[in-house]
Amino acid sequence: MEQFLTTPHASRARWVVALFAVVAAVAHIPVTGEHLREAPYMGWLFIVLTVGCLAIAGAALVRDSSAVYALAVLTCGLAVVGYAATRLTAFPMLADDVGNWLEPLGVVSVITETVVVVAAIVGLRHRARPTSRISTSWPSTVHGG
């Protein structure tokens, strides 16, 4: 039960991470088959990303931890970078993606992955802050009176 006791900000971050990670995962499903046929390496990367996003969503709901937030930043951050890279540079078997910034599911993916990254950073920042103030004065018993 203790694992569910979190700071209010971190709790909100975990729900946002979970929700948007699921949406990001689902956005990749319709295009995975096409990519497996046309550019198999990208299709497999979509499968890994989909499974990873679903795992992050589940982990965020089960455990409000820095490790989950860091993994969310890494995974979804790399996905956004990958999307931009395929729009700027012709990847093998994906040359038609160059300049296609407004592909609808790509836009959904990038927006949801960016929200995951931002929410995870917020979660990390709130976890790094102390939850209570530590007294800098010595207890009266130490001073002898």
mmCIF file of N, CA and C in Angstrom:
data_model
loop_
_atom_site.group_PDB
_atom_site.id
_atom_site.type_symbol
_atom_site.label_atom_id
_atom_site.label_comp_id
_atom_site.label_asym_id
_atom_site.label_seq_id
_atom_site.Cartn_x
_atom_site.Cartn_y
_atom_site.Cartn_z
ATOM 1 N N MET A 1 0.822 -1.183 0.000
ATOM 2 C CA MET A 1 0.000 0.000 0.000
ATOM 3 C C MET A 1 0.871 1.253 0.000
ATOM 4 N N GLU A 2 2.040 1.165 0.619
ATOM 5 C CA GLU A 2 2.926 2.317 0.710
ATOM 6 C C GLU A 2 3.315 2.852 -0.663
ATOM 7 N N GLN A 3 3.420 1.984 -1.659
ATOM 8 C CA GLN A 3 3.841 2.414 -2.987
ATOM 9 C C GLN A 3 2.840 3.366 -3.618
ATOM 10 N N PHE A 4 1.600 3.383 -3.161
ATOM 11 C CA PHE A 4 0.605 4.273 -3.724
ATOM 12 C C PHE A 4 0.557 5.613 -3.000
ATOM 13 N N LEU A 5 1.284 5.744 -1.906
ATOM 14 C CA LEU A 5 1.339 7.005 -1.180
ATOM 15 C C LEU A 5 2.422 7.871 -1.804
ATOM 16 N N THR A 6 2.006 8.910 -2.486
ATOM 17 C CA THR A 6 2.946 9.750 -3.209
ATOM 18 C C THR A 6 2.588 11.201 -3.005
ATOM 19 N N THR A 7 3.471 12.067 -3.441
ATOM 20 C CA THR A 7 3.157 13.481 -3.397
ATOM 21 C C THR A 7 2.072 13.765 -4.421
ATOM 22 N N PRO A 8 1.255 14.802 -4.218
ATOM 23 C CA PRO A 8 0.169 15.080 -5.159
ATOM 24 C C PRO A 8 0.657 15.325 -6.585
ATOM 25 N N HIS A 9 1.753 16.047 -6.742
ATOM 26 C CA HIS A 9 2.246 16.337 -8.089
ATOM 27 C C HIS A 9 2.720 15.076 -8.786
ATOM 28 N N ALA A 10 3.438 14.237 -8.084
ATOM 29 C CA ALA A 10 3.925 12.993 -8.680
ATOM 30 C C ALA A 10 2.748 12.104 -9.051
ATOM 31 N N SER A 11 1.703 12.072 -8.217
ATOM 32 C CA SER A 11 0.531 11.268 -8.533
ATOM 33 C C SER A 11 -0.104 11.725 -9.831
ATOM 34 N N ARG A 12 -0.241 13.029 -9.998
ATOM 35 C CA ARG A 12 -0.806 13.534 -11.251
ATOM 36 C C ARG A 12 0.097 13.186 -12.423
ATOM 37 N N ALA A 13 1.391 13.294 -12.242
ATOM 38 C CA ALA A 13 2.329 12.979 -13.319
ATOM 39 C C ALA A 13 2.206 11.517 -13.714
ATOM 40 N N ARG A 14 2.070 10.626 -12.750
ATOM 41 C CA ARG A 14 1.986 9.203 -13.082
ATOM 42 C C ARG A 14 0.757 8.903 -13.910
ATOM 43 N N TRP A 15 -0.376 9.560 -13.624
ATOM 44 C CA TRP A 15 -1.603 9.333 -14.398
ATOM 45 C C TRP A 15 -1.463 9.887 -15.813
ATOM 46 N N VAL A 16 -0.841 11.038 -15.939
ATOM 47 C CA VAL A 16 -0.631 11.619 -17.273
ATOM 48 C C VAL A 16 0.320 10.737 -18.077
ATOM 49 N N VAL A 17 1.408 10.303 -17.467
ATOM 50 C CA VAL A 17 2.353 9.419 -18.146
ATOM 51 C C VAL A 17 1.628 8.159 -18.613
ATOM 52 N N ALA A 18 0.861 7.548 -17.736
ATOM 53 C CA ALA A 18 0.169 6.301 -18.078
ATOM 54 C C ALA A 18 -0.815 6.504 -19.225
ATOM 55 N N LEU A 19 -1.648 7.508 -19.127
ATOM 56 C CA LEU A 19 -2.668 7.742 -20.150
ATOM 57 C C LEU A 19 -2.053 8.028 -21.521
ATOM 58 N N PHE A 20 -1.104 8.945 -21.558
ATOM 59 C CA PHE A 20 -0.535 9.340 -22.841
ATOM 60 C C PHE A 20 0.414 8.280 -23.413
ATOM 61 N N ALA A 21 1.013 7.481 -22.555
ATOM 62 C CA ALA A 21 1.837 6.364 -23.054
ATOM 63 C C ALA A 21 0.951 5.327 -23.745
ATOM 64 N N VAL A 22 -0.236 5.090 -23.212
ATOM 65 C CA VAL A 22 -1.171 4.159 -23.858
ATOM 66 C C VAL A 22 -1.600 4.710 -25.215
ATOM 67 N N VAL A 23 -1.931 5.994 -25.270
ATOM 68 C CA VAL A 23 -2.347 6.596 -26.546
ATOM 69 C C VAL A 23 -1.204 6.525 -27.560
ATOM 70 N N ALA A 24 0.016 6.796 -27.121
ATOM 71 C CA ALA A 24 1.172 6.707 -28.021
ATOM 72 C C ALA A 24 1.332 5.283 -28.547
ATOM 73 N N ALA A 25 1.159 4.309 -27.675
ATOM 74 C CA ALA A 25 1.267 2.903 -28.094
ATOM 75 C C ALA A 25 0.200 2.564 -29.131
ATOM 76 N N VAL A 26 -1.021 2.942 -28.844
ATOM 77 C CA VAL A 26 -2.139 2.619 -29.735
ATOM 78 C C VAL A 26 -1.976 3.316 -31.089
ATOM 79 N N ALA A 27 -1.410 4.505 -31.118
ATOM 80 C CA ALA A 27 -1.225 5.241 -32.374
ATOM 81 C C ALA A 27 -0.274 4.525 -33.327
ATOM 82 N N HIS A 28 0.600 3.679 -32.814
ATOM 83 C CA HIS A 28 1.547 2.960 -33.668
ATOM 84 C C HIS A 28 0.979 1.667 -34.249
ATOM 85 N N ILE A 29 -0.045 1.140 -33.639
ATOM 86 C CA ILE A 29 -0.585 -0.159 -34.065
ATOM 87 C C ILE A 29 -1.070 -0.155 -35.522
ATOM 88 N N PRO A 30 -1.852 0.836 -35.968
ATOM 89 C CA PRO A 30 -2.358 0.778 -37.348
ATOM 90 C C PRO A 30 -1.279 0.805 -38.435
ATOM 91 N N VAL A 31 -0.115 1.362 -38.160
ATOM 92 C CA VAL A 31 0.925 1.488 -39.190
ATOM 93 C C VAL A 31 2.035 0.441 -39.062
ATOM 94 N N THR A 32 1.955 -0.388 -38.037
ATOM 95 C CA THR A 32 3.007 -1.375 -37.820
ATOM 96 C C THR A 32 3.059 -2.406 -38.945
ATOM 97 N N GLY A 33 1.910 -2.936 -39.343
ATOM 98 C CA GLY A 33 1.883 -3.948 -40.408
ATOM 99 C C GLY A 33 2.458 -3.428 -41.716
ATOM 100 N N GLU A 34 2.066 -2.219 -42.081
ATOM 101 C CA GLU A 34 2.590 -1.592 -43.301
ATOM 102 C C GLU A 34 4.109 -1.450 -43.232
ATOM 103 N N HIS A 35 4.600 -1.023 -42.072
ATOM 104 C CA HIS A 35 6.047 -0.862 -41.922
ATOM 105 C C HIS A 35 6.773 -2.206 -41.895
ATOM 106 N N LEU A 36 6.158 -3.223 -41.354
ATOM 107 C CA LEU A 36 6.777 -4.550 -41.373
ATOM 108 C C LEU A 36 6.965 -5.043 -42.806
ATOM 109 N N ARG A 37 6.023 -4.692 -43.686
ATOM 110 C CA ARG A 37 6.134 -5.090 -45.092
ATOM 111 C C ARG A 37 7.134 -4.216 -45.856
ATOM 112 N N GLU A 38 7.084 -2.895 -45.648
ATOM 113 C CA GLU A 38 7.884 -1.965 -46.450
ATOM 114 C C GLU A 38 9.285 -1.719 -45.876
ATOM 115 N N ALA A 39 9.378 -1.623 -44.577
ATOM 116 C CA ALA A 39 10.661 -1.368 -43.901
ATOM 117 C C ALA A 39 10.643 -2.170 -42.598
ATOM 118 N N PRO A 40 10.926 -3.456 -42.685
ATOM 119 C CA PRO A 40 10.776 -4.345 -41.520
ATOM 120 C C PRO A 40 11.470 -3.852 -40.251
ATOM 121 N N TYR A 41 12.633 -3.245 -40.380
ATOM 122 C CA TYR A 41 13.331 -2.772 -39.170
ATOM 123 C C TYR A 41 12.494 -1.726 -38.442
ATOM 124 N N MET A 42 11.788 -0.874 -39.187
ATOM 125 C CA MET A 42 10.960 0.150 -38.554
ATOM 126 C C MET A 42 9.698 -0.483 -37.960
ATOM 127 N N GLY A 43 9.156 -1.475 -38.642
ATOM 128 C CA GLY A 43 8.003 -2.189 -38.091
ATOM 129 C C GLY A 43 8.328 -2.822 -36.752
ATOM 130 N N TRP A 44 9.499 -3.445 -36.659
ATOM 131 C CA TRP A 44 9.914 -4.043 -35.390
ATOM 132 C C TRP A 44 10.181 -2.988 -34.320
ATOM 133 N N LEU A 45 10.726 -1.861 -34.739
ATOM 134 C CA LEU A 45 10.915 -0.768 -33.771
ATOM 135 C C LEU A 45 9.564 -0.268 -33.255
ATOM 136 N N PHE A 46 8.563 -0.228 -34.131
ATOM 137 C CA PHE A 46 7.213 0.161 -33.692
ATOM 138 C C PHE A 46 6.657 -0.844 -32.690
ATOM 139 N N ILE A 47 6.904 -2.126 -32.928
ATOM 140 C CA ILE A 47 6.440 -3.147 -31.982
ATOM 141 C C ILE A 47 7.122 -2.955 -30.631
ATOM 142 N N VAL A 48 8.430 -2.764 -30.659
ATOM 143 C CA VAL A 48 9.169 -2.541 -29.405
ATOM 144 C C VAL A 48 8.660 -1.286 -28.701
ATOM 145 N N LEU A 49 8.442 -0.211 -29.462
ATOM 146 C CA LEU A 49 7.944 1.034 -28.867
ATOM 147 C C LEU A 49 6.544 0.842 -28.290
ATOM 148 N N THR A 50 5.683 0.150 -29.006
ATOM 149 C CA THR A 50 4.322 -0.090 -28.518
ATOM 150 C C THR A 50 4.345 -0.868 -27.214
ATOM 151 N N VAL A 51 5.101 -1.953 -27.177
ATOM 152 C CA VAL A 51 5.208 -2.762 -25.955
ATOM 153 C C VAL A 51 5.842 -1.929 -24.837
ATOM 154 N N GLY A 52 6.878 -1.156 -25.179
ATOM 155 C CA GLY A 52 7.545 -0.315 -24.184
ATOM 156 C C GLY A 52 6.606 0.730 -23.594
ATOM 157 N N CYS A 53 5.824 1.377 -24.436
ATOM 158 C CA CYS A 53 4.887 2.393 -23.938
ATOM 159 C C CYS A 53 3.822 1.767 -23.046
ATOM 160 N N LEU A 54 3.328 0.588 -23.426
ATOM 161 C CA LEU A 54 2.341 -0.091 -22.579
ATOM 162 C C LEU A 54 2.957 -0.517 -21.249
ATOM 163 N N ALA A 55 4.206 -0.969 -21.283
ATOM 164 C CA ALA A 55 4.897 -1.341 -20.043
ATOM 165 C C ALA A 55 5.117 -0.119 -19.155
ATOM 166 N N ILE A 56 5.478 0.997 -19.751
ATOM 167 C CA ILE A 56 5.670 2.235 -18.988
ATOM 168 C C ILE A 56 4.350 2.663 -18.356
ATOM 169 N N ALA A 57 3.265 2.575 -19.119
ATOM 170 C CA ALA A 57 1.951 2.946 -18.579
ATOM 171 C C ALA A 57 1.601 2.079 -17.375
ATOM 172 N N GLY A 58 1.787 0.775 -17.522
ATOM 173 C CA GLY A 58 1.501 -0.120 -16.408
ATOM 174 C C GLY A 58 2.397 0.134 -15.213
ATOM 175 N N ALA A 59 3.666 0.337 -15.478
ATOM 176 C CA ALA A 59 4.619 0.590 -14.389
ATOM 177 C C ALA A 59 4.305 1.898 -13.670
ATOM 178 N N ALA A 60 3.886 2.909 -14.412
ATOM 179 C CA ALA A 60 3.558 4.200 -13.796
ATOM 180 C C ALA A 60 2.368 4.058 -12.852
ATOM 181 N N LEU A 61 1.429 3.200 -13.204
ATOM 182 C CA LEU A 61 0.262 2.997 -12.344
ATOM 183 C C LEU A 61 0.589 2.166 -11.108
ATOM 184 N N VAL A 62 1.540 1.243 -11.250
ATOM 185 C CA VAL A 62 1.894 0.358 -10.144
ATOM 186 C C VAL A 62 2.901 0.997 -9.195
ATOM 187 N N ARG A 63 3.831 1.744 -9.754
ATOM 188 C CA ARG A 63 4.940 2.273 -8.943
ATOM 189 C C ARG A 63 5.287 3.685 -9.379
ATOM 190 N N ASP A 64 5.159 4.613 -8.484
ATOM 191 C CA ASP A 64 5.513 6.008 -8.743
ATOM 192 C C ASP A 64 6.997 6.162 -8.427
ATOM 193 N N SER A 65 7.847 5.834 -9.405
ATOM 194 C CA SER A 65 9.277 5.834 -9.115
ATOM 195 C C SER A 65 10.061 6.646 -10.134
ATOM 196 N N SER A 66 11.223 7.086 -9.722
ATOM 197 C CA SER A 66 12.120 7.823 -10.616
ATOM 198 C C SER A 66 12.535 6.967 -11.803
ATOM 199 N N ALA A 67 12.713 5.682 -11.585
ATOM 200 C CA ALA A 67 13.114 4.791 -12.677
ATOM 201 C C ALA A 67 12.052 4.751 -13.767
ATOM 202 N N VAL A 68 10.795 4.696 -13.394
ATOM 203 C CA VAL A 68 9.710 4.680 -14.382
ATOM 204 C C VAL A 68 9.703 5.990 -15.159
ATOM 205 N N TYR A 69 9.830 7.109 -14.445
ATOM 206 C CA TYR A 69 9.838 8.410 -15.119
ATOM 207 C C TYR A 69 11.040 8.546 -16.052
ATOM 208 N N ALA A 70 12.195 8.097 -15.611
ATOM 209 C CA ALA A 70 13.397 8.187 -16.450
ATOM 210 C C ALA A 70 13.245 7.322 -17.703
ATOM 211 N N LEU A 71 12.694 6.135 -17.545
ATOM 212 C CA LEU A 71 12.459 5.263 -18.699
ATOM 213 C C LEU A 71 11.453 5.884 -19.662
ATOM 214 N N ALA A 72 10.450 6.557 -19.126
ATOM 215 C CA ALA A 72 9.459 7.232 -19.972
ATOM 216 C C ALA A 72 10.107 8.363 -20.769
ATOM 217 N N VAL A 73 10.965 9.142 -20.119
ATOM 218 C CA VAL A 73 11.673 10.223 -20.816
ATOM 219 C C VAL A 73 12.546 9.643 -21.922
ATOM 220 N N LEU A 74 13.295 8.622 -21.610
ATOM 221 C CA LEU A 74 14.197 8.011 -22.591
ATOM 222 C C LEU A 74 13.425 7.417 -23.771
ATOM 223 N N THR A 75 12.445 6.597 -23.486
ATOM 224 C CA THR A 75 11.699 5.893 -24.537
ATOM 225 C C THR A 75 10.947 6.863 -25.441
ATOM 226 N N CYS A 76 10.126 7.706 -24.851
ATOM 227 C CA CYS A 76 9.316 8.619 -25.669
ATOM 228 C C CYS A 76 10.160 9.737 -26.264
ATOM 229 N N GLY A 77 11.197 10.151 -25.572
ATOM 230 C CA GLY A 77 12.107 11.151 -26.131
ATOM 231 C C GLY A 77 12.801 10.626 -27.378
ATOM 232 N N LEU A 78 13.271 9.380 -27.318
ATOM 233 C CA LEU A 78 13.907 8.780 -28.500
ATOM 234 C C LEU A 78 12.906 8.602 -29.644
ATOM 235 N N ALA A 79 11.652 8.308 -29.317
ATOM 236 C CA ALA A 79 10.632 8.167 -30.363
ATOM 237 C C ALA A 79 10.408 9.499 -31.086
ATOM 238 N N VAL A 80 10.365 10.590 -30.338
ATOM 239 C CA VAL A 80 10.194 11.916 -30.962
ATOM 240 C C VAL A 80 11.404 12.253 -31.830
ATOM 241 N N VAL A 81 12.590 11.977 -31.331
ATOM 242 C CA VAL A 81 13.806 12.212 -32.115
ATOM 243 C C VAL A 81 13.790 11.356 -33.374
ATOM 244 N N GLY A 82 13.363 10.105 -33.252
ATOM 245 C CA GLY A 82 13.284 9.217 -34.402
ATOM 246 C C GLY A 82 12.311 9.722 -35.451
ATOM 247 N N TYR A 83 11.175 10.220 -35.013
ATOM 248 C CA TYR A 83 10.189 10.778 -35.949
ATOM 249 C C TYR A 83 10.802 11.950 -36.715
ATOM 250 N N ALA A 84 11.430 12.854 -35.979
ATOM 251 C CA ALA A 84 12.064 14.011 -36.627
ATOM 252 C C ALA A 84 13.154 13.562 -37.591
ATOM 253 N N ALA A 85 13.932 12.580 -37.195
ATOM 254 C CA ALA A 85 15.024 12.104 -38.057
ATOM 255 C C ALA A 85 14.494 11.543 -39.366
ATOM 256 N N THR A 86 13.376 10.802 -39.315
ATOM 257 C CA THR A 86 12.827 10.234 -40.549
ATOM 258 C C THR A 86 12.171 11.289 -41.427
ATOM 259 N N ARG A 87 11.872 12.440 -40.859
ATOM 260 C CA ARG A 87 11.292 13.535 -41.645
ATOM 261 C C ARG A 87 12.375 14.428 -42.246
ATOM 262 N N LEU A 88 13.567 14.353 -41.679
ATOM 263 C CA LEU A 88 14.677 15.183 -42.154
ATOM 264 C C LEU A 88 15.643 14.434 -43.068
ATOM 265 N N THR A 89 15.754 13.122 -42.870
ATOM 266 C CA THR A 89 16.737 12.311 -43.594
ATOM 267 C C THR A 89 16.059 11.066 -44.163
ATOM 268 N N ALA A 90 16.428 10.703 -45.374
ATOM 269 C CA ALA A 90 15.868 9.490 -45.974
ATOM 270 C C ALA A 90 16.479 8.258 -45.322
ATOM 271 N N PHE A 91 15.660 7.506 -44.608
ATOM 272 C CA PHE A 91 16.088 6.241 -44.026
ATOM 273 C C PHE A 91 15.891 5.157 -45.081
ATOM 274 N N PRO A 92 16.634 4.064 -44.994
ATOM 275 C CA PRO A 92 16.444 2.974 -45.956
ATOM 276 C C PRO A 92 14.982 2.513 -45.982
ATOM 277 N N MET A 93 14.417 2.442 -47.149
ATOM 278 C CA MET A 93 13.046 1.995 -47.394
ATOM 279 C C MET A 93 11.985 2.955 -46.862
ATOM 280 N N LEU A 94 12.390 4.133 -46.397
ATOM 281 C CA LEU A 94 11.444 5.113 -45.848
ATOM 282 C C LEU A 94 11.650 6.504 -46.438
ATOM 283 N N ALA A 95 12.162 6.581 -47.642
ATOM 284 C CA ALA A 95 12.464 7.887 -48.249
ATOM 285 C C ALA A 95 11.220 8.749 -48.412
ATOM 286 N N ASP A 96 10.048 8.130 -48.559
ATOM 287 C CA ASP A 96 8.827 8.916 -48.750
ATOM 288 C C ASP A 96 8.381 9.641 -47.481
ATOM 289 N N ASP A 97 8.987 9.353 -46.323
ATOM 290 C CA ASP A 97 8.643 10.053 -45.086
ATOM 291 C C ASP A 97 9.299 11.427 -44.979
ATOM 292 N N VAL A 98 10.337 11.670 -45.737
ATOM 293 C CA VAL A 98 11.049 12.950 -45.654
ATOM 294 C C VAL A 98 10.077 14.089 -45.982
ATOM 295 N N GLY A 99 10.002 15.046 -45.075
ATOM 296 C CA GLY A 99 9.139 16.208 -45.261
ATOM 297 C C GLY A 99 7.680 15.974 -44.912
ATOM 298 N N ASN A 100 7.277 14.756 -44.610
ATOM 299 C CA ASN A 100 5.877 14.436 -44.297
ATOM 300 C C ASN A 100 5.612 14.619 -42.801
ATOM 301 N N TRP A 101 5.709 15.840 -42.335
ATOM 302 C CA TRP A 101 5.581 16.163 -40.923
ATOM 303 C C TRP A 101 4.156 16.012 -40.397
ATOM 304 N N LEU A 102 3.165 16.114 -41.278
ATOM 305 C CA LEU A 102 1.778 16.153 -40.818
ATOM 306 C C LEU A 102 1.021 14.850 -41.031
ATOM 307 N N GLU A 103 1.716 13.735 -41.115
ATOM 308 C CA GLU A 103 1.048 12.441 -41.192
ATOM 309 C C GLU A 103 0.229 12.301 -39.911
ATOM 310 N N PRO A 104 -1.107 12.099 -40.019
ATOM 311 C CA PRO A 104 -1.980 12.185 -38.831
ATOM 312 C C PRO A 104 -1.565 11.336 -37.634
ATOM 313 N N LEU A 105 -1.296 10.057 -37.829
ATOM 314 C CA LEU A 105 -0.901 9.232 -36.681
ATOM 315 C C LEU A 105 0.485 9.605 -36.172
ATOM 316 N N GLY A 106 1.330 10.111 -37.056
ATOM 317 C CA GLY A 106 2.638 10.604 -36.626
ATOM 318 C C GLY A 106 2.503 11.813 -35.720
ATOM 319 N N VAL A 107 1.585 12.699 -36.065
ATOM 320 C CA VAL A 107 1.346 13.888 -35.237
ATOM 321 C C VAL A 107 0.801 13.471 -33.872
ATOM 322 N N VAL A 108 -0.163 12.544 -33.874
ATOM 323 C CA VAL A 108 -0.703 12.045 -32.602
ATOM 324 C C VAL A 108 0.414 11.434 -31.769
ATOM 325 N N SER A 109 1.252 10.644 -32.405
ATOM 326 C CA SER A 109 2.360 10.002 -31.690
ATOM 327 C C SER A 109 3.303 11.024 -31.084
ATOM 328 N N VAL A 110 3.718 11.984 -31.884
ATOM 329 C CA VAL A 110 4.678 12.980 -31.398
ATOM 330 C C VAL A 110 4.080 13.812 -30.265
ATOM 331 N N ILE A 111 2.829 14.198 -30.401
ATOM 332 C CA ILE A 111 2.198 14.993 -29.334
ATOM 333 C C ILE A 111 2.095 14.173 -28.052
ATOM 334 N N THR A 112 1.612 12.942 -28.152
ATOM 335 C CA THR A 112 1.450 12.139 -26.939
ATOM 336 C C THR A 112 2.797 11.769 -26.321
ATOM 337 N N GLU A 113 3.773 11.468 -27.150
ATOM 338 C CA GLU A 113 5.103 11.154 -26.627
ATOM 339 C C GLU A 113 5.738 12.372 -25.964
ATOM 340 N N THR A 114 5.499 13.532 -26.517
ATOM 341 C CA THR A 114 6.026 14.768 -25.912
ATOM 342 C C THR A 114 5.354 15.027 -24.570
ATOM 343 N N VAL A 115 4.050 14.787 -24.480
ATOM 344 C CA VAL A 115 3.354 14.942 -23.200
ATOM 345 C C VAL A 115 3.913 13.966 -22.172
ATOM 346 N N VAL A 116 4.195 12.736 -22.587
ATOM 347 C CA VAL A 116 4.793 11.753 -21.671
ATOM 348 C C VAL A 116 6.135 12.265 -21.155
ATOM 349 N N VAL A 117 6.960 12.783 -22.046
ATOM 350 C CA VAL A 117 8.277 13.283 -21.652
ATOM 351 C C VAL A 117 8.127 14.433 -20.644
ATOM 352 N N VAL A 118 7.266 15.385 -20.940
ATOM 353 C CA VAL A 118 7.088 16.539 -20.047
ATOM 354 C C VAL A 118 6.534 16.089 -18.691
ATOM 355 N N ALA A 119 5.512 15.244 -18.714
ATOM 356 C CA ALA A 119 4.930 14.762 -17.449
ATOM 357 C C ALA A 119 5.947 13.964 -16.641
ATOM 358 N N ALA A 120 6.754 13.159 -17.313
ATOM 359 C CA ALA A 120 7.771 12.371 -16.604
ATOM 360 C C ALA A 120 8.839 13.273 -15.999
ATOM 361 N N ILE A 121 9.210 14.322 -16.707
ATOM 362 C CA ILE A 121 10.175 15.285 -16.149
ATOM 363 C C ILE A 121 9.581 15.972 -14.925
ATOM 364 N N VAL A 122 8.304 16.336 -15.001
ATOM 365 C CA VAL A 122 7.632 16.932 -13.833
ATOM 366 C C VAL A 122 7.637 15.931 -12.676
ATOM 367 N N GLY A 123 7.324 14.677 -12.966
ATOM 368 C CA GLY A 123 7.360 13.653 -11.925
ATOM 369 C C GLY A 123 8.735 13.490 -11.308
ATOM 370 N N LEU A 124 9.761 13.510 -12.142
ATOM 371 C CA LEU A 124 11.138 13.416 -11.633
ATOM 372 C C LEU A 124 11.485 14.610 -10.760
ATOM 373 N N ARG A 125 11.112 15.788 -11.202
ATOM 374 C CA ARG A 125 11.434 17.000 -10.430
ATOM 375 C C ARG A 125 10.745 16.990 -9.074
ATOM 376 N N HIS A 126 9.501 16.560 -9.028
ATOM 377 C CA HIS A 126 8.774 16.534 -7.759
ATOM 378 C C HIS A 126 9.275 15.425 -6.842
ATOM 379 N N ARG A 127 9.763 14.339 -7.419
ATOM 380 C CA ARG A 127 10.333 13.282 -6.595
ATOM 381 C C ARG A 127 11.669 13.719 -6.010
ATOM 382 N N ALA A 128 12.373 14.602 -6.699
ATOM 383 C CA ALA A 128 13.686 15.054 -6.235
ATOM 384 C C ALA A 128 13.567 16.062 -5.095
ATOM 385 N N ARG A 129 12.433 16.695 -4.979
ATOM 386 C CA ARG A 129 12.240 17.678 -3.902
ATOM 387 C C ARG A 129 11.936 16.960 -2.597
ATOM 388 N N PRO A 130 12.505 17.464 -1.503
ATOM 389 C CA PRO A 130 12.191 16.861 -0.202
ATOM 390 C C PRO A 130 10.720 17.093 0.133
ATOM 391 N N THR A 131 10.087 16.095 0.738
ATOM 392 C CA THR A 131 8.667 16.210 1.055
ATOM 393 C C THR A 131 8.414 16.947 2.358
ATOM 394 N N SER A 132 9.417 17.088 3.184
ATOM 395 C CA SER A 132 9.236 17.836 4.428
ATOM 396 C C SER A 132 10.497 18.640 4.695
ATOM 397 N N ARG A 133 10.316 19.696 5.448
ATOM 398 C CA ARG A 133 11.467 20.535 5.793
ATOM 399 C C ARG A 133 12.252 19.879 6.915
ATOM 400 N N ILE A 134 13.536 19.873 6.772
ATOM 401 C CA ILE A 134 14.405 19.317 7.807
ATOM 402 C C ILE A 134 14.848 20.464 8.708
ATOM 403 N N SER A 135 14.685 20.291 9.977
ATOM 404 C CA SER A 135 15.053 21.335 10.920
ATOM 405 C C SER A 135 16.568 21.479 10.970
ATOM 406 N N THR A 136 17.014 22.717 10.922
ATOM 407 C CA THR A 136 18.451 22.963 10.995
ATOM 408 C C THR A 136 18.898 23.259 12.418
ATOM 409 N N SER A 137 17.963 23.343 13.348
ATOM 410 C CA SER A 137 18.340 23.596 14.740
ATOM 411 C C SER A 137 18.440 22.272 15.487
ATOM 412 N N TRP A 138 19.290 22.248 16.483
ATOM 413 C CA TRP A 138 19.470 21.052 17.296
ATOM 414 C C TRP A 138 18.312 20.908 18.267
ATOM 415 N N PRO A 139 17.920 19.684 18.544
ATOM 416 C CA PRO A 139 16.880 19.485 19.565
ATOM 417 C C PRO A 139 17.356 20.030 20.896
ATOM 418 N N SER A 140 16.429 20.467 21.737
ATOM 419 C CA SER A 140 16.777 21.076 23.004
ATOM 420 C C SER A 140 17.527 20.111 23.919
ATOM 421 N N THR A 141 17.336 18.819 23.780
ATOM 422 C CA THR A 141 18.028 17.860 24.642
ATOM 423 C C THR A 141 19.524 17.838 24.334
ATOM 424 N N VAL A 142 19.920 18.175 23.107
ATOM 425 C CA VAL A 142 21.331 18.179 22.751
ATOM 426 C C VAL A 142 22.024 19.355 23.422
ATOM 427 N N HIS A 143 21.318 20.473 23.538
ATOM 428 C CA HIS A 143 21.880 21.665 24.147
ATOM 429 C C HIS A 143 21.894 21.591 25.674
ATOM 430 N N GLY A 144 21.283 20.562 26.176
ATOM 431 C CA GLY A 144 21.296 20.385 27.629
ATOM 432 C C GLY A 144 20.188 21.135 28.318
ATOM 433 N N GLY A 145 19.210 21.532 27.603
ATOM 434 C CA GLY A 145 18.180 22.221 28.357
ATOM 435 C C GLY A 145 17.053 22.484 27.573
#
